[in-house]
Amino acid sequence: MRRTAPLLALCLAATGLAACTAADTAPPAAPAGITAQAGSATSVHVMWQAAAPADGVTNYQVFQAGRLVRELPADKTMVDITGLTPQTAYAFTVRARDAAGNASAPSTSAAATTPAAKAEDRLPPTAPAGTTGRADGPRAATLSWSAATDDTGVTAYDVYQGGIRIHTAGPAETATTLTGLQPDTVYTFTVRARDGADNSSSDGPAVDVTTPPSAGQSPGTAPTEFTATASPGAVTLTWTAPDTGRPTGEYELHVNARPVTVIQFGAGAVPPSGAARVEHRLTVTEPAGTRWTLKLRARLPDGNWGAFSAERRIVLVS
């Protein structure tokens, strides 16, 4: 719980009535878990843990040697600090601020040293291979991969989920723990290697990690073993129906992070709950070469939508 500082009461008396307001003077807690990792010869990636909801944080401020270098909204807990000097040591701290403008104490300091610049380095590293992952409870996962190679040396590994970078690990690391995940959710992770000139490799192999439901939740609600296969003028989707306790006749399909249609199965065609394999064929008119990222979720017996399936990426064909 956030401590509440003594309140300053401001009262105005008028016509025998008193109107009082209380000023919020309690600062949020200092951000925890700050890390800094050189991403290239001129950039450092800074990360920290999200504040507790009770702290009411609205934004974060990142400082380098006491100088404000970036300000971010509360939903951002990582940032690349660019324009730095090669072969230079840097130290960073982070402060949290709330809606009343109260600033926390500085976080602990995180240090990183940028590597030497490599002239005319245009070759990206090889893609990390052998990606594996496992859930560590409802809100965390461990991801591992094989080391990449580069002509000038790998300086960082970037973890992506849904096409967005969510974590950066050091050049000597081939595993990391991801926190802040949601229970009963399928995540699709990929890893890219980066060198000192900020050249990034292509994605390593994707790995799906499903977090279990939290205590008291019912069994998982996400469709499993989801696949998407492109053919001329069509896309075929297959998945295993979630075990919701009764047959599931509606699935909401998202393409490129937007809901595009609800797949409905008519009477007599509703796949049974549990281990039943489901197939649906989409007719497409988009041109060949169009890239799609797809995922879907089931309508639950209570009328709500369940958790999403894993994401799949395809390229349409003619």
Coordinates of C-alpha atoms in Angstrom, one line a residue:
M1 CA 0.0 0.0 0.0
R2 CA 1.2 3.5 -0.7
R3 CA 1.8 5.6 2.4
T4 CA -0.3 8.7 2.7
A5 CA 1.5 11.8 3.9
P6 CA -0.3 14.2 6.2
L7 CA -2.9 16.0 4.2
L8 CA -3.0 19.8 3.9
A9 CA -6.7 20.9 4.2
L10 CA -7.7 23.9 2.3
C11 CA -11.0 25.2 3.5
L12 CA -13.0 28.1 2.2
A13 CA -16.0 29.4 4.3
A14 CA -18.9 31.0 2.5
T15 CA -22.4 31.6 3.6
G16 CA -21.9 29.4 6.6
L17 CA -20.8 26.4 4.5
A18 CA -17.2 25.0 4.4
A19 CA -15.7 23.5 1.2
C20 CA -12.5 21.5 1.8
T21 CA -10.0 19.8 -0.6
A22 CA -6.9 17.8 0.3
A23 CA -3.6 18.1 -1.5
D24 CA -1.8 14.9 -2.6
T25 CA 1.7 15.3 -1.3
A26 CA 2.8 11.6 -1.0
P27 CA 5.4 10.7 -3.7
P28 CA 5.4 7.3 -5.4
A29 CA 7.9 4.7 -4.5
A30 CA 11.2 4.8 -6.4
P31 CA 11.3 2.5 -9.5
A32 CA 12.8 -0.9 -8.8
G33 CA 14.7 -3.4 -11.0
I34 CA 16.5 -0.8 -13.2
T35 CA 19.0 -2.3 -15.7
A36 CA 21.1 -0.7 -18.5
Q37 CA 22.5 -2.6 -21.5
A38 CA 24.6 -1.2 -24.3
G39 CA 22.8 -1.9 -27.5
S40 CA 25.3 -0.4 -29.9
A41 CA 28.3 2.0 -29.9
T42 CA 26.0 4.9 -29.5
S43 CA 22.9 3.6 -27.6
V44 CA 22.0 2.1 -24.2
H45 CA 18.8 0.2 -23.5
V46 CA 17.3 1.1 -20.0
M47 CA 14.6 -1.0 -18.3
W48 CA 12.8 -1.0 -15.0
Q49 CA 9.8 -2.6 -13.2
A50 CA 6.4 -1.1 -13.5
A51 CA 5.1 0.7 -10.4
A52 CA 2.3 -0.7 -8.3
P53 CA -1.2 0.5 -9.4
A54 CA -1.7 2.0 -5.9
D55 CA 1.1 4.4 -6.6
G56 CA -0.9 6.2 -9.3
V57 CA 2.2 6.8 -11.5
T58 CA 1.5 8.8 -14.7
N59 CA 5.0 9.0 -16.1
Y60 CA 8.6 8.1 -15.7
Q61 CA 11.7 10.3 -16.0
V62 CA 15.1 8.9 -17.1
F63 CA 18.2 10.7 -15.9
Q64 CA 21.8 10.4 -17.1
A65 CA 24.4 11.8 -14.7
G66 CA 21.6 13.8 -13.0
R67 CA 20.4 15.3 -16.4
L68 CA 16.8 14.5 -17.6
V69 CA 17.2 12.7 -20.9
R70 CA 13.8 11.1 -21.5
E71 CA 10.2 11.2 -20.2
L72 CA 7.8 8.4 -20.8
P73 CA 4.1 7.6 -20.0
A74 CA 3.4 5.1 -17.2
D75 CA 2.8 2.2 -19.6
K76 CA 6.4 2.4 -20.9
T77 CA 9.1 0.7 -18.8
M78 CA 12.0 0.7 -21.2
V79 CA 13.7 3.1 -23.5
D80 CA 16.7 3.4 -25.8
I81 CA 19.0 6.3 -25.0
T82 CA 20.7 7.2 -28.3
G83 CA 23.3 9.7 -29.5
L84 CA 25.9 8.5 -27.0
T85 CA 29.7 8.3 -27.4
P86 CA 31.5 5.0 -28.2
Q87 CA 33.6 3.4 -25.5
T88 CA 32.1 5.5 -22.8
A89 CA 30.7 4.6 -19.4
Y90 CA 27.2 5.9 -18.6
A91 CA 25.0 5.7 -15.4
F92 CA 21.2 6.0 -15.4
T93 CA 18.5 6.5 -12.8
V94 CA 14.7 6.7 -13.1
R95 CA 12.1 8.6 -11.1
A96 CA 8.3 8.0 -11.1
R97 CA 5.8 10.9 -11.0
D98 CA 2.1 10.9 -10.2
A99 CA -0.8 13.0 -11.4
A100 CA -0.2 15.6 -8.7
G101 CA 3.3 16.1 -9.8
N102 CA 5.0 14.3 -6.9
A103 CA 8.3 12.7 -7.9
S104 CA 9.8 9.7 -6.3
A105 CA 13.3 9.4 -5.1
P106 CA 15.8 8.3 -7.7
S107 CA 16.0 4.6 -8.4
T108 CA 19.3 2.8 -7.8
S109 CA 21.9 3.6 -10.5
A110 CA 22.4 1.3 -13.5
A111 CA 25.6 1.5 -15.5
A112 CA 26.6 0.5 -19.0
T113 CA 29.6 1.1 -21.2
T114 CA 29.2 1.5 -25.0
P115 CA 31.5 -0.6 -27.2
A116 CA 33.9 0.7 -29.8
A117 CA 32.4 1.9 -33.1
K118 CA 33.0 -0.3 -36.1
A119 CA 33.5 1.6 -39.4
E120 CA 31.3 0.5 -42.3
D121 CA 29.8 -2.4 -40.5
R122 CA 26.8 -3.3 -42.6
L123 CA 26.5 -7.0 -42.0
P124 CA 23.8 -8.1 -39.5
P125 CA 24.5 -11.0 -37.1
T126 CA 23.1 -14.4 -37.7
A127 CA 19.7 -15.2 -36.3
P128 CA 19.7 -16.8 -32.9
A129 CA 18.7 -20.4 -33.3
G130 CA 17.1 -23.0 -31.1
T131 CA 14.7 -20.8 -29.2
T132 CA 12.9 -22.5 -26.3
G133 CA 10.5 -21.2 -23.6
R134 CA 8.6 -22.2 -20.6
A135 CA 6.1 -20.6 -18.3
D136 CA 7.3 -19.9 -14.7
G137 CA 3.8 -19.5 -13.2
P138 CA 1.0 -17.3 -14.3
R139 CA 3.0 -14.1 -14.8
A140 CA 6.6 -15.1 -15.8
A141 CA 8.4 -17.1 -18.5
T142 CA 12.0 -18.2 -19.1
L143 CA 13.3 -17.9 -22.7
S144 CA 16.5 -19.3 -24.0
W145 CA 18.3 -19.4 -27.4
S146 CA 21.6 -20.3 -29.1
A147 CA 24.3 -17.7 -29.4
A148 CA 24.5 -15.7 -32.7
T149 CA 27.6 -14.8 -34.6
D150 CA 28.7 -11.5 -36.1
D151 CA 31.8 -10.3 -37.9
T152 CA 32.3 -7.5 -35.3
G153 CA 30.6 -9.2 -32.4
V154 CA 27.1 -9.3 -31.0
T155 CA 26.3 -6.6 -28.5
A156 CA 22.7 -7.4 -27.5
Y157 CA 19.8 -9.8 -27.9
D158 CA 16.3 -8.3 -28.4
V159 CA 13.2 -10.2 -27.4
Y160 CA 10.1 -9.5 -29.4
Q161 CA 6.4 -10.3 -28.7
G162 CA 3.7 -9.5 -31.3
G163 CA 6.3 -7.6 -33.4
I164 CA 7.2 -5.3 -30.4
R165 CA 10.5 -5.4 -28.6
I166 CA 9.8 -6.1 -24.9
H167 CA 13.3 -6.9 -23.5
T168 CA 17.0 -6.6 -24.2
A169 CA 19.6 -9.0 -22.9
G170 CA 23.4 -8.7 -22.9
P171 CA 25.8 -10.2 -25.5
A172 CA 26.9 -13.0 -23.2
E173 CA 23.4 -14.1 -22.3
T174 CA 21.5 -16.9 -24.0
A175 CA 18.5 -16.9 -21.6
T176 CA 16.4 -14.4 -19.8
T177 CA 13.3 -14.3 -17.5
L178 CA 10.3 -12.2 -18.7
T179 CA 8.0 -10.9 -16.0
G180 CA 4.7 -8.9 -16.0
L181 CA 2.9 -11.4 -18.1
Q182 CA -0.8 -12.2 -17.9
P183 CA -2.3 -15.5 -16.6
D184 CA -4.0 -17.9 -19.1
T185 CA -2.3 -16.2 -22.1
V186 CA -0.4 -17.6 -25.1
Y187 CA 2.7 -15.5 -26.0
T188 CA 4.7 -15.9 -29.2
F189 CA 8.3 -14.8 -28.7
T190 CA 11.2 -14.3 -31.1
V191 CA 14.8 -13.2 -30.6
R192 CA 17.0 -11.0 -32.7
A193 CA 20.8 -10.4 -32.3
R194 CA 22.2 -6.9 -32.7
D195 CA 25.8 -5.7 -33.3
G196 CA 27.6 -2.5 -32.4
A197 CA 26.4 -0.7 -35.5
D198 CA 22.8 -1.4 -34.6
N199 CA 22.4 -4.0 -37.4
S200 CA 19.8 -6.5 -36.3
S201 CA 19.5 -10.1 -37.4
S202 CA 16.3 -11.6 -38.8
D203 CA 14.0 -13.3 -36.2
G204 CA 15.1 -16.6 -34.7
P205 CA 12.5 -19.3 -34.6
A206 CA 9.3 -18.4 -32.9
V207 CA 8.3 -20.1 -29.6
D208 CA 4.9 -20.2 -28.0
V209 CA 4.6 -20.0 -24.2
T210 CA 1.3 -20.4 -22.5
T211 CA 1.0 -19.0 -18.9
P212 CA -1.3 -21.1 -16.7
P213 CA -4.5 -19.7 -15.1
S214 CA -4.0 -18.0 -11.7
A215 CA -5.3 -19.5 -8.5
G216 CA -9.1 -19.7 -8.6
Q217 CA -9.3 -19.4 -12.4
S218 CA -11.0 -22.1 -14.5
P219 CA -9.0 -24.1 -17.1
G220 CA -7.4 -22.2 -19.9
T221 CA -9.7 -20.5 -22.4
A222 CA -7.3 -20.0 -25.4
P223 CA -7.6 -22.0 -28.6
T224 CA -4.5 -24.1 -28.8
E225 CA -2.3 -25.5 -31.7
F226 CA -3.4 -22.7 -33.9
T227 CA -2.1 -22.8 -37.5
A228 CA -2.6 -20.6 -40.6
T229 CA -1.8 -21.7 -44.1
A230 CA -2.0 -19.5 -47.2
S231 CA -3.0 -20.9 -50.6
P232 CA -4.1 -19.1 -53.8
G233 CA -7.1 -17.0 -52.8
A234 CA -7.6 -18.5 -49.4
V235 CA -6.2 -19.0 -45.9
T236 CA -6.9 -22.2 -44.0
L237 CA -7.1 -21.9 -40.2
T238 CA -7.0 -24.9 -37.8
W239 CA -7.0 -25.0 -34.0
T240 CA -8.1 -27.1 -31.0
A241 CA -11.2 -25.9 -29.2
P242 CA -10.7 -24.8 -25.6
D243 CA -12.3 -26.8 -22.8
T244 CA -15.0 -24.4 -21.8
G245 CA -17.4 -27.0 -20.5
R246 CA -19.7 -26.8 -23.5
P247 CA -19.3 -26.5 -27.3
T248 CA -17.9 -23.2 -28.6
G249 CA -19.6 -21.9 -31.7
E250 CA -18.1 -18.4 -32.1
Y251 CA -14.5 -17.3 -32.6
E252 CA -13.3 -13.8 -33.0
L253 CA -10.5 -13.5 -35.6
H254 CA -7.9 -10.7 -35.4
V255 CA -5.7 -9.8 -38.4
N256 CA -2.8 -7.4 -37.9
A257 CA -4.0 -6.7 -34.3
R258 CA -7.5 -5.7 -35.4
P259 CA -10.7 -7.7 -35.1
V260 CA -11.9 -8.5 -38.6
T261 CA -14.7 -11.1 -38.3
V262 CA -16.5 -13.5 -36.0
I263 CA -16.3 -17.1 -37.2
Q264 CA -19.7 -18.7 -36.4
F265 CA -20.5 -22.4 -36.7
G266 CA -24.1 -23.2 -37.4
A267 CA -26.3 -25.8 -35.8
G268 CA -24.9 -29.3 -36.2
A269 CA -21.5 -27.9 -37.1
V270 CA -20.4 -26.6 -33.7
P271 CA -17.1 -28.3 -32.7
P272 CA -17.2 -30.0 -29.2
S273 CA -15.4 -28.5 -26.3
G274 CA -11.9 -29.8 -25.4
A275 CA -9.7 -31.8 -27.7
A276 CA -11.8 -31.3 -30.9
R277 CA -9.8 -30.1 -34.0
V278 CA -11.5 -27.1 -35.8
E279 CA -10.9 -26.0 -39.3
H280 CA -12.1 -22.8 -41.1
R281 CA -11.3 -21.6 -44.6
L282 CA -11.2 -17.8 -45.4
T283 CA -11.5 -16.5 -49.0
V284 CA -9.1 -13.5 -49.5
T285 CA -9.0 -10.8 -52.1
E286 CA -5.9 -9.0 -51.0
P287 CA -2.9 -9.1 -53.4
A288 CA -0.2 -11.7 -53.1
G289 CA 2.7 -10.6 -50.9
T290 CA 0.3 -9.1 -48.3
R291 CA 1.6 -10.0 -44.8
W292 CA -0.9 -11.0 -42.1
T293 CA -0.5 -11.7 -38.4
L294 CA -3.4 -13.7 -37.1
K295 CA -4.8 -14.8 -33.7
L296 CA -8.3 -15.7 -32.5
R297 CA -10.3 -16.2 -29.3
A298 CA -13.4 -18.1 -28.3
R299 CA -16.7 -16.9 -27.0
L300 CA -17.1 -18.4 -23.5
P301 CA -20.3 -19.8 -22.1
D302 CA -20.8 -16.6 -20.0
G303 CA -20.7 -14.5 -23.2
N304 CA -17.3 -13.0 -22.7
W305 CA -14.3 -13.6 -25.0
G306 CA -11.6 -15.9 -23.8
A307 CA -7.8 -15.7 -24.0
F308 CA -6.1 -15.3 -27.4
S309 CA -4.4 -18.2 -29.3
A310 CA -0.8 -17.9 -30.3
E311 CA -0.1 -15.5 -33.2
R312 CA 0.8 -16.8 -36.6
R313 CA 2.4 -14.8 -39.5
I314 CA 1.7 -15.6 -43.1
V315 CA 2.3 -14.1 -46.6
L316 CA -0.7 -14.3 -49.0
V317 CA -0.1 -16.1 -52.3
S318 CA -1.7 -15.8 -55.7

